C-alpha cells in the first residue's frame, strides 16, 4: 500500500460508533503509521455481524496495526486490555470512549471481561483477542506455546466465528524493548486474515473442548504466519491451550 493510498484510507474508514477519544487517537496515529510503515493488508472480514479476531502478538504496535486493518475492512474493533490502562489520563479516555473491555488480571473480577466480551459479541461487535496475552516468548517469533483460552470460550458460548489474523513486521517497526518506533527507513508491515476456524463440531464448554478449540485457533494462526513468512515452524512448537 503506497503512502498516499494509506493516508487517503483514513477518510474512508468507518467513524460512527468510535467515540470521540477513540476517533481522536485513530486520526492522530493513522498518519504516523502510514509515514513509518509500508502496510500490506490481505484477507477479508465479515462486513456486518459479530466476529472475533484472534491475532499473534509481537509488538506494542500490534493493536494499532490490527485496528487499521479492521477499519479498512469496515469494522470498528473492540479490545480486551489490562484494567490499569484505564487509570492513565489520555489512554483511559481512549479505551473507555472506544467501548473497549477492561481485564482485571489475577482478581475475581477477571470474569467480568469474559462476560463483557460475550455481550459485545452478541451485540454484533468485532472483538479482538491476543490469545498469547503478551508478546511471543519464542526467539524466532512463532506464537507462544501456552496461550489463554478466552477467545475460544467466547466463541463456544456465542457461536460467533473466530477469524485468525497475523501481524508480521511490527516487531521490526517497534521492537518490544524500544520506546519509540523506527521511522526510517519505512518498515514493511503485513497483516493477513484467514478463513474462520471451524469449531462447528464443538458443542460444549468444558475444559477438554476449550483446549481443543484453542488448539485449532492457534494452529490456524501459526499456519497463516508460516504461509506469510514462507517458512515452517519448528516441528514440536505448535501452541497448546491453557486457562
PDB file of C-alpha atoms in Angstrom:
ATOM      1  CA  UNK A   1       0.000   0.000   0.000  1.00  0.00           C
ATOM      2  CA  UNK A   2       1.530   3.296  -1.084  1.00  0.00           C
ATOM      3  CA  UNK A   3       1.874   6.244   1.276  1.00  0.00           C
ATOM      4  CA  UNK A   4      -0.823   8.372  -0.347  1.00  0.00           C
ATOM      5  CA  UNK A   5      -3.208   5.444  -0.576  1.00  0.00           C
ATOM      6  CA  UNK A   6      -2.701   4.709   3.120  1.00  0.00           C
ATOM      7  CA  UNK A   7      -3.293   8.347   4.051  1.00  0.00           C
ATOM      8  CA  UNK A   8      -6.408   8.571   1.886  1.00  0.00           C
ATOM      9  CA  UNK A   9      -7.910   5.492   3.539  1.00  0.00           C
ATOM     10  CA  UNK A  10      -8.138   7.402   6.817  1.00  0.00           C
ATOM     11  CA  UNK A  11     -11.029   9.386   5.370  1.00  0.00           C
ATOM     12  CA  UNK A  12     -12.913   6.343   4.058  1.00  0.00           C
ATOM     13  CA  UNK A  13     -12.996   4.055   7.095  1.00  0.00           C
ATOM     14  CA  UNK A  14     -15.989   3.861   9.490  1.00  0.00           C
ATOM     15  CA  UNK A  15     -16.361   6.664  12.031  1.00  0.00           C
ATOM     16  CA  UNK A  16     -19.786   6.186  13.567  1.00  0.00           C
ATOM     17  CA  UNK A  17     -19.548   4.239  16.814  1.00  0.00           C
ATOM     18  CA  UNK A  18     -15.879   5.030  17.500  1.00  0.00           C
ATOM     19  CA  UNK A  19     -16.471   7.652  20.199  1.00  0.00           C
ATOM     20  CA  UNK A  20     -14.678  10.995  20.330  1.00  0.00           C
ATOM     21  CA  UNK A  21     -11.444   9.930  22.026  1.00  0.00           C
ATOM     22  CA  UNK A  22     -11.065   6.681  20.073  1.00  0.00           C
ATOM     23  CA  UNK A  23     -11.577   8.659  16.860  1.00  0.00           C
ATOM     24  CA  UNK A  24      -9.095  11.273  18.028  1.00  0.00           C
ATOM     25  CA  UNK A  25      -6.450   8.611  18.677  1.00  0.00           C
ATOM     26  CA  UNK A  26      -7.068   6.954  15.304  1.00  0.00           C
ATOM     27  CA  UNK A  27      -6.866  10.276  13.441  1.00  0.00           C
ATOM     28  CA  UNK A  28      -3.652  11.156  15.276  1.00  0.00           C
ATOM     29  CA  UNK A  29      -1.872   7.823  14.893  1.00  0.00           C
ATOM     30  CA  UNK A  30      -3.003   6.835  11.392  1.00  0.00           C
ATOM     31  CA  UNK A  31      -0.784   9.361   9.529  1.00  0.00           C
ATOM     32  CA  UNK A  32       2.200   8.399  11.700  1.00  0.00           C
ATOM     33  CA  UNK A  33       1.639   4.734  10.886  1.00  0.00           C
ATOM     34  CA  UNK A  34       1.326   5.463   7.165  1.00  0.00           C
ATOM     35  CA  UNK A  35       4.525   7.532   7.211  1.00  0.00           C
ATOM     36  CA  UNK A  36       6.562   4.953   9.139  1.00  0.00           C
ATOM     37  CA  UNK A  37       5.337   1.663   7.618  1.00  0.00           C
ATOM     38  CA  UNK A  38       4.520   0.152   4.254  1.00  0.00           C
ATOM     39  CA  UNK A  39       1.223  -1.505   5.044  1.00  0.00           C
ATOM     40  CA  UNK A  40       0.261  -4.679   3.194  1.00  0.00           C
ATOM     41  CA  UNK A  41      -3.205  -5.973   4.064  1.00  0.00           C
ATOM     42  CA  UNK A  42      -4.713  -9.210   2.782  1.00  0.00           C
ATOM     43  CA  UNK A  43      -7.841 -11.178   3.534  1.00  0.00           C
ATOM     44  CA  UNK A  44     -11.369 -10.125   4.387  1.00  0.00           C
ATOM     45  CA  UNK A  45     -13.649  -9.803   7.403  1.00  0.00           C
ATOM     46  CA  UNK A  46     -17.436 -10.040   7.584  1.00  0.00           C
ATOM     47  CA  UNK A  47     -18.755  -6.528   6.865  1.00  0.00           C
ATOM     48  CA  UNK A  48     -21.570  -6.907   9.366  1.00  0.00           C
ATOM     49  CA  UNK A  49     -22.464  -9.116  12.286  1.00  0.00           C
ATOM     50  CA  UNK A  50     -20.387 -10.349  15.205  1.00  0.00           C
ATOM     51  CA  UNK A  51     -16.846 -11.590  14.685  1.00  0.00           C
ATOM     52  CA  UNK A  52     -13.925 -12.487  16.953  1.00  0.00           C
ATOM     53  CA  UNK A  53     -10.402 -11.826  15.716  1.00  0.00           C
ATOM     54  CA  UNK A  54      -7.515 -13.839  17.189  1.00  0.00           C
ATOM     55  CA  UNK A  55      -4.068 -12.414  16.455  1.00  0.00           C
ATOM     56  CA  UNK A  56      -0.465 -13.244  17.212  1.00  0.00           C
ATOM     57  CA  UNK A  57       1.379 -10.644  19.284  1.00  0.00           C
ATOM     58  CA  UNK A  58       4.872  -9.292  18.594  1.00  0.00           C
ATOM     59  CA  UNK A  59       4.866  -5.604  19.498  1.00  0.00           C
ATOM     60  CA  UNK A  60       3.050  -2.747  21.202  1.00  0.00           C
ATOM     61  CA  UNK A  61       2.286  -1.651  17.648  1.00  0.00           C
ATOM     62  CA  UNK A  62       0.000  -4.651  17.043  1.00  0.00           C
ATOM     63  CA  UNK A  63      -3.211  -3.061  18.395  1.00  0.00           C
ATOM     64  CA  UNK A  64      -2.574  -0.070  16.124  1.00  0.00           C
ATOM     65  CA  UNK A  65      -1.966  -2.130  13.002  1.00  0.00           C
ATOM     66  CA  UNK A  66      -4.842  -4.537  13.646  1.00  0.00           C
ATOM     67  CA  UNK A  67      -7.139  -1.559  14.277  1.00  0.00           C
ATOM     68  CA  UNK A  68      -6.070  -0.057  10.952  1.00  0.00           C
ATOM     69  CA  UNK A  69      -6.660  -3.388   9.224  1.00  0.00           C
ATOM     70  CA  UNK A  70     -10.118  -3.872  10.728  1.00  0.00           C
ATOM     71  CA  UNK A  71     -11.151  -0.322   9.853  1.00  0.00           C
ATOM     72  CA  UNK A  72     -10.164  -0.817   6.217  1.00  0.00           C
ATOM     73  CA  UNK A  73     -12.455  -3.867   6.222  1.00  0.00           C
ATOM     74  CA  UNK A  74     -15.355  -1.779   7.503  1.00  0.00           C
ATOM     75  CA  UNK A  75     -15.192  -2.864  11.157  1.00  0.00           C
ATOM     76  CA  UNK A  76     -14.603  -0.895  14.354  1.00  0.00           C
ATOM     77  CA  UNK A  77     -12.612  -3.195  16.634  1.00  0.00           C
ATOM     78  CA  UNK A  78     -13.022  -3.510  20.392  1.00  0.00           C
ATOM     79  CA  UNK A  79     -10.144  -4.811  22.512  1.00  0.00           C
ATOM     80  CA  UNK A  80      -9.643  -6.573  25.799  1.00  0.00           C
ATOM     81  CA  UNK A  81      -6.906  -4.701  27.674  1.00  0.00           C
ATOM     82  CA  UNK A  82      -5.345  -4.539  31.144  1.00  0.00           C
ATOM     83  CA  UNK A  83      -7.646  -2.664  33.515  1.00  0.00           C
ATOM     84  CA  UNK A  84      -4.827  -0.479  34.861  1.00  0.00           C
ATOM     85  CA  UNK A  85      -4.596   1.237  31.466  1.00  0.00           C
ATOM     86  CA  UNK A  86      -7.944   2.889  32.224  1.00  0.00           C
ATOM     87  CA  UNK A  87      -6.175   4.793  35.035  1.00  0.00           C
ATOM     88  CA  UNK A  88      -3.889   6.597  32.574  1.00  0.00           C
ATOM     89  CA  UNK A  89      -5.318  10.076  31.794  1.00  0.00           C
ATOM     90  CA  UNK A  90      -5.374  10.025  27.974  1.00  0.00           C
ATOM     91  CA  UNK A  91      -5.212   6.275  27.339  1.00  0.00           C
ATOM     92  CA  UNK A  92      -8.094   5.681  29.744  1.00  0.00           C
ATOM     93  CA  UNK A  93     -10.351   8.075  27.834  1.00  0.00           C
ATOM     94  CA  UNK A  94      -9.498   6.426  24.526  1.00  0.00           C
ATOM     95  CA  UNK A  95     -10.251   2.964  25.911  1.00  0.00           C
ATOM     96  CA  UNK A  96     -13.436   3.985  27.695  1.00  0.00           C
ATOM     97  CA  UNK A  97     -14.792   6.044  24.818  1.00  0.00           C
ATOM     98  CA  UNK A  98     -13.994   3.281  22.343  1.00  0.00           C
ATOM     99  CA  UNK A  99     -16.050   0.681  24.171  1.00  0.00           C
ATOM    100  CA  UNK A 100     -13.047  -1.495  24.965  1.00  0.00           C
ATOM    101  CA  UNK A 101     -13.115  -4.148  27.670  1.00  0.00           C
ATOM    102  CA  UNK A 102     -11.002  -3.935  30.857  1.00  0.00           C
ATOM    103  CA  UNK A 103      -9.423  -7.130  32.190  1.00  0.00           C
ATOM    104  CA  UNK A 104      -8.749  -7.279  35.954  1.00  0.00           C
ATOM    105  CA  UNK A 105      -5.962  -9.836  35.752  1.00  0.00           C
ATOM    106  CA  UNK A 106      -5.381 -12.026  38.771  1.00  0.00           C
ATOM    107  CA  UNK A 107      -8.618 -10.992  40.530  1.00  0.00           C
ATOM    108  CA  UNK A 108     -12.093 -12.427  40.917  1.00  0.00           C
ATOM    109  CA  UNK A 109     -13.304  -9.651  38.595  1.00  0.00           C
ATOM    110  CA  UNK A 110     -11.345 -11.120  35.693  1.00  0.00           C
ATOM    111  CA  UNK A 111     -14.521 -12.984  34.757  1.00  0.00           C
ATOM    112  CA  UNK A 112     -16.225  -9.649  34.110  1.00  0.00           C
ATOM    113  CA  UNK A 113     -14.088  -9.283  30.983  1.00  0.00           C
ATOM    114  CA  UNK A 114     -15.372 -12.605  29.689  1.00  0.00           C
ATOM    115  CA  UNK A 115     -18.994 -11.611  30.288  1.00  0.00           C
ATOM    116  CA  UNK A 116     -18.439  -8.212  28.673  1.00  0.00           C
ATOM    117  CA  UNK A 117     -16.785  -9.845  25.654  1.00  0.00           C
ATOM    118  CA  UNK A 118     -19.762 -12.211  25.313  1.00  0.00           C
ATOM    119  CA  UNK A 119     -22.136  -9.235  25.487  1.00  0.00           C
ATOM    120  CA  UNK A 120     -20.108  -7.333  22.865  1.00  0.00           C
ATOM    121  CA  UNK A 121     -20.140 -10.328  20.538  1.00  0.00           C
ATOM    122  CA  UNK A 122     -23.885 -10.738  20.937  1.00  0.00           C
ATOM    123  CA  UNK A 123     -24.335  -7.039  20.092  1.00  0.00           C
ATOM    124  CA  UNK A 124     -22.655  -7.706  16.755  1.00  0.00           C
ATOM    125  CA  UNK A 125     -19.258  -6.184  17.564  1.00  0.00           C
ATOM    126  CA  UNK A 126     -15.826  -7.027  16.188  1.00  0.00           C
ATOM    127  CA  UNK A 127     -13.827  -8.108  19.254  1.00  0.00           C
ATOM    128  CA  UNK A 128     -10.075  -8.640  19.081  1.00  0.00           C
ATOM    129  CA  UNK A 129      -8.104 -11.084  21.234  1.00  0.00           C
ATOM    130  CA  UNK A 130      -4.371 -11.637  21.567  1.00  0.00           C
ATOM    131  CA  UNK A 131      -4.534 -15.200  22.967  1.00  0.00           C
ATOM    132  CA  UNK A 132      -0.875 -15.159  23.985  1.00  0.00           C
ATOM    133  CA  UNK A 133      -1.734 -12.365  26.477  1.00  0.00           C
ATOM    134  CA  UNK A 134       1.712 -10.896  25.828  1.00  0.00           C
ATOM    135  CA  UNK A 135       4.448 -10.908  23.225  1.00  0.00           C
ATOM    136  CA  UNK A 136       5.674 -14.159  21.742  1.00  0.00           C
ATOM    137  CA  UNK A 137       8.251 -15.729  24.052  1.00  0.00           C
ATOM    138  CA  UNK A 138       9.929 -17.527  21.156  1.00  0.00           C
ATOM    139  CA  UNK A 139      13.168 -16.064  19.853  1.00  0.00           C
ATOM    140  CA  UNK A 140      12.103 -16.767  16.266  1.00  0.00           C
ATOM    141  CA  UNK A 141       8.710 -15.046  16.794  1.00  0.00           C
ATOM    142  CA  UNK A 142       6.437 -18.030  16.281  1.00  0.00           C
ATOM    143  CA  UNK A 143       3.344 -17.960  18.531  1.00  0.00           C
ATOM    144  CA  UNK A 144       3.921 -18.915  22.143  1.00  0.00           C
ATOM    145  CA  UNK A 145       3.299 -22.484  23.187  1.00  0.00           C
ATOM    146  CA  UNK A 146       0.998 -21.574  26.087  1.00  0.00           C
ATOM    147  CA  UNK A 147      -1.956 -19.284  25.482  1.00  0.00           C
ATOM    148  CA  UNK A 148      -5.198 -18.163  27.112  1.00  0.00           C
ATOM    149  CA  UNK A 149      -8.482 -19.731  26.091  1.00  0.00           C
ATOM    150  CA  UNK A 150     -10.683 -16.623  26.356  1.00  0.00           C
ATOM    151  CA  UNK A 151     -11.405 -16.309  22.644  1.00  0.00           C
ATOM    152  CA  UNK A 152     -12.344 -19.989  22.451  1.00  0.00           C
ATOM    153  CA  UNK A 153     -14.624 -19.640  25.464  1.00  0.00           C
ATOM    154  CA  UNK A 154     -16.465 -16.658  23.969  1.00  0.00           C
ATOM    155  CA  UNK A 155     -16.737 -18.401  20.587  1.00  0.00           C
ATOM    156  CA  UNK A 156     -18.220 -21.580  22.070  1.00  0.00           C
ATOM    157  CA  UNK A 157     -20.590 -19.613  24.288  1.00  0.00           C
ATOM    158  CA  UNK A 158     -21.915 -17.404  21.490  1.00  0.00           C
ATOM    159  CA  UNK A 159     -21.343 -19.322  18.254  1.00  0.00           C
ATOM    160  CA  UNK A 160     -19.602 -16.255  16.813  1.00  0.00           C
ATOM    161  CA  UNK A 161     -16.950 -17.045  14.163  1.00  0.00           C
ATOM    162  CA  UNK A 162     -13.256 -16.730  15.002  1.00  0.00           C
ATOM    163  CA  UNK A 163     -11.060 -15.260  12.260  1.00  0.00           C
ATOM    164  CA  UNK A 164      -7.278 -15.812  12.646  1.00  0.00           C
ATOM    165  CA  UNK A 165      -5.121 -12.736  11.982  1.00  0.00           C
ATOM    166  CA  UNK A 166      -1.350 -12.439  11.786  1.00  0.00           C
ATOM    167  CA  UNK A 167       0.974  -9.461  12.105  1.00  0.00           C
ATOM    168  CA  UNK A 168       4.450  -9.594  10.666  1.00  0.00           C
ATOM    169  CA  UNK A 169       6.908  -6.707  10.724  1.00  0.00           C
ATOM    170  CA  UNK A 170       5.571  -4.863  13.749  1.00  0.00           C
ATOM    171  CA  UNK A 171       8.435  -6.301  15.808  1.00  0.00           C
ATOM    172  CA  UNK A 172      10.818  -4.527  13.424  1.00  0.00           C
ATOM    173  CA  UNK A 173       8.813  -1.284  13.414  1.00  0.00           C
ATOM    174  CA  UNK A 174       8.558  -1.149  17.211  1.00  0.00           C
ATOM    175  CA  UNK A 175      10.687  -3.770  18.996  1.00  0.00           C
ATOM    176  CA  UNK A 176       9.405  -4.878  22.390  1.00  0.00           C
ATOM    177  CA  UNK A 177      12.410  -3.253  24.073  1.00  0.00           C
ATOM    178  CA  UNK A 178      12.038   0.120  22.297  1.00  0.00           C
ATOM    179  CA  UNK A 179      10.228   3.243  23.475  1.00  0.00           C
ATOM    180  CA  UNK A 180       9.724   4.726  20.017  1.00  0.00           C
ATOM    181  CA  UNK A 181       9.104   3.241  16.561  1.00  0.00           C
ATOM    182  CA  UNK A 182      11.821   3.103  13.935  1.00  0.00           C
ATOM    183  CA  UNK A 183      10.640   5.739  11.492  1.00  0.00           C
ATOM    184  CA  UNK A 184      13.321   5.484   8.805  1.00  0.00           C
ATOM    185  CA  UNK A 185      13.660   3.647   6.605  1.00  0.00           C
ATOM    186  CA  UNK A 186       9.973   2.706   6.382  1.00  0.00           C
ATOM    187  CA  UNK A 187       9.385  -0.845   7.591  1.00  0.00           C
ATOM    188  CA  UNK A 188       7.050  -3.265   5.841  1.00  0.00           C
ATOM    189  CA  UNK A 189       4.162  -4.493   7.976  1.00  0.00           C
ATOM    190  CA  UNK A 190       1.962  -7.340   6.751  1.00  0.00           C
ATOM    191  CA  UNK A 191      -1.423  -8.196   8.192  1.00  0.00           C
ATOM    192  CA  UNK A 192      -3.354 -11.158   6.854  1.00  0.00           C
ATOM    193  CA  UNK A 193      -6.726 -12.552   7.882  1.00  0.00           C
ATOM    194  CA  UNK A 194      -7.584 -16.171   7.188  1.00  0.00           C
ATOM    195  CA  UNK A 195     -10.766 -18.178   6.923  1.00  0.00           C
ATOM    196  CA  UNK A 196     -12.869 -18.604  10.084  1.00  0.00           C
ATOM    197  CA  UNK A 197     -11.754 -21.506  12.251  1.00  0.00           C
ATOM    198  CA  UNK A 198     -14.114 -24.491  12.086  1.00  0.00           C
ATOM    199  CA  UNK A 199     -15.447 -25.104  15.596  1.00  0.00           C
ATOM    200  CA  UNK A 200     -18.855 -26.349  14.457  1.00  0.00           C
ATOM    201  CA  UNK A 201     -18.416 -29.821  15.938  1.00  0.00           C
ATOM    202  CA  UNK A 202     -17.594 -28.485  19.408  1.00  0.00           C
ATOM    203  CA  UNK A 203     -20.854 -28.135  21.303  1.00  0.00           C
ATOM    204  CA  UNK A 204     -19.895 -28.000  24.994  1.00  0.00           C
ATOM    205  CA  UNK A 205     -17.813 -25.550  27.032  1.00  0.00           C
ATOM    206  CA  UNK A 206     -15.823 -27.924  29.221  1.00  0.00           C
ATOM    207  CA  UNK A 207     -12.066 -27.873  29.721  1.00  0.00           C
ATOM    208  CA  UNK A 208     -11.325 -30.525  27.099  1.00  0.00           C
ATOM    209  CA  UNK A 209     -13.413 -28.745  24.463  1.00  0.00           C
ATOM    210  CA  UNK A 210     -11.894 -25.355  25.296  1.00  0.00           C
ATOM    211  CA  UNK A 211      -8.420 -26.807  24.895  1.00  0.00           C
ATOM    212  CA  UNK A 212      -9.361 -28.298  21.524  1.00  0.00           C
ATOM    213  CA  UNK A 213     -10.889 -25.034  20.299  1.00  0.00           C
ATOM    214  CA  UNK A 214      -7.865 -23.049  21.478  1.00  0.00           C
ATOM    215  CA  UNK A 215      -5.539 -25.519  19.758  1.00  0.00           C
ATOM    216  CA  UNK A 216      -7.407 -25.135  16.476  1.00  0.00           C
ATOM    217  CA  UNK A 217      -7.380 -21.346  16.693  1.00  0.00           C
ATOM    218  CA  UNK A 218      -3.663 -21.179  17.409  1.00  0.00           C
ATOM    219  CA  UNK A 219      -2.921 -23.770  14.736  1.00  0.00           C
ATOM    220  CA  UNK A 220      -4.747 -21.552  12.228  1.00  0.00           C
ATOM    221  CA  UNK A 221      -2.709 -18.521  13.342  1.00  0.00           C
ATOM    222  CA  UNK A 222       0.551 -20.469  13.107  1.00  0.00           C
ATOM    223  CA  UNK A 223      -0.266 -21.849   9.655  1.00  0.00           C
ATOM    224  CA  UNK A 224      -1.249 -18.398   8.406  1.00  0.00           C
ATOM    225  CA  UNK A 225       2.025 -16.964   9.725  1.00  0.00           C
ATOM    226  CA  UNK A 226       4.014 -19.817   8.161  1.00  0.00           C
ATOM    227  CA  UNK A 227       2.443 -19.050   4.791  1.00  0.00           C
ATOM    228  CA  UNK A 228       3.166 -15.344   5.153  1.00  0.00           C
ATOM    229  CA  UNK A 229       6.783 -15.932   6.202  1.00  0.00           C
ATOM    230  CA  UNK A 230       7.365 -18.717   3.682  1.00  0.00           C
ATOM    231  CA  UNK A 231       8.755 -20.873   6.480  1.00  0.00           C
ATOM    232  CA  UNK A 232       7.675 -23.793   8.621  1.00  0.00           C
ATOM    233  CA  UNK A 233       7.553 -23.506  12.408  1.00  0.00           C
ATOM    234  CA  UNK A 234       9.762 -25.818  14.498  1.00  0.00           C
ATOM    235  CA  UNK A 235       8.341 -29.327  14.498  1.00  0.00           C
ATOM    236  CA  UNK A 236       7.024 -29.585  18.035  1.00  0.00           C
ATOM    237  CA  UNK A 237       6.278 -25.946  18.809  1.00  0.00           C
ATOM    238  CA  UNK A 238       2.602 -25.803  17.873  1.00  0.00           C
ATOM    239  CA  UNK A 239       0.689 -23.970  20.635  1.00  0.00           C
ATOM    240  CA  UNK A 240      -1.493 -25.763  23.121  1.00  0.00           C
ATOM    241  CA  UNK A 241      -4.339 -24.252  25.141  1.00  0.00           C
ATOM    242  CA  UNK A 242      -4.131 -23.048  28.719  1.00  0.00           C
ATOM    243  CA  UNK A 243      -6.679 -21.495  31.029  1.00  0.00           C
TER     244      UNK A 243
END
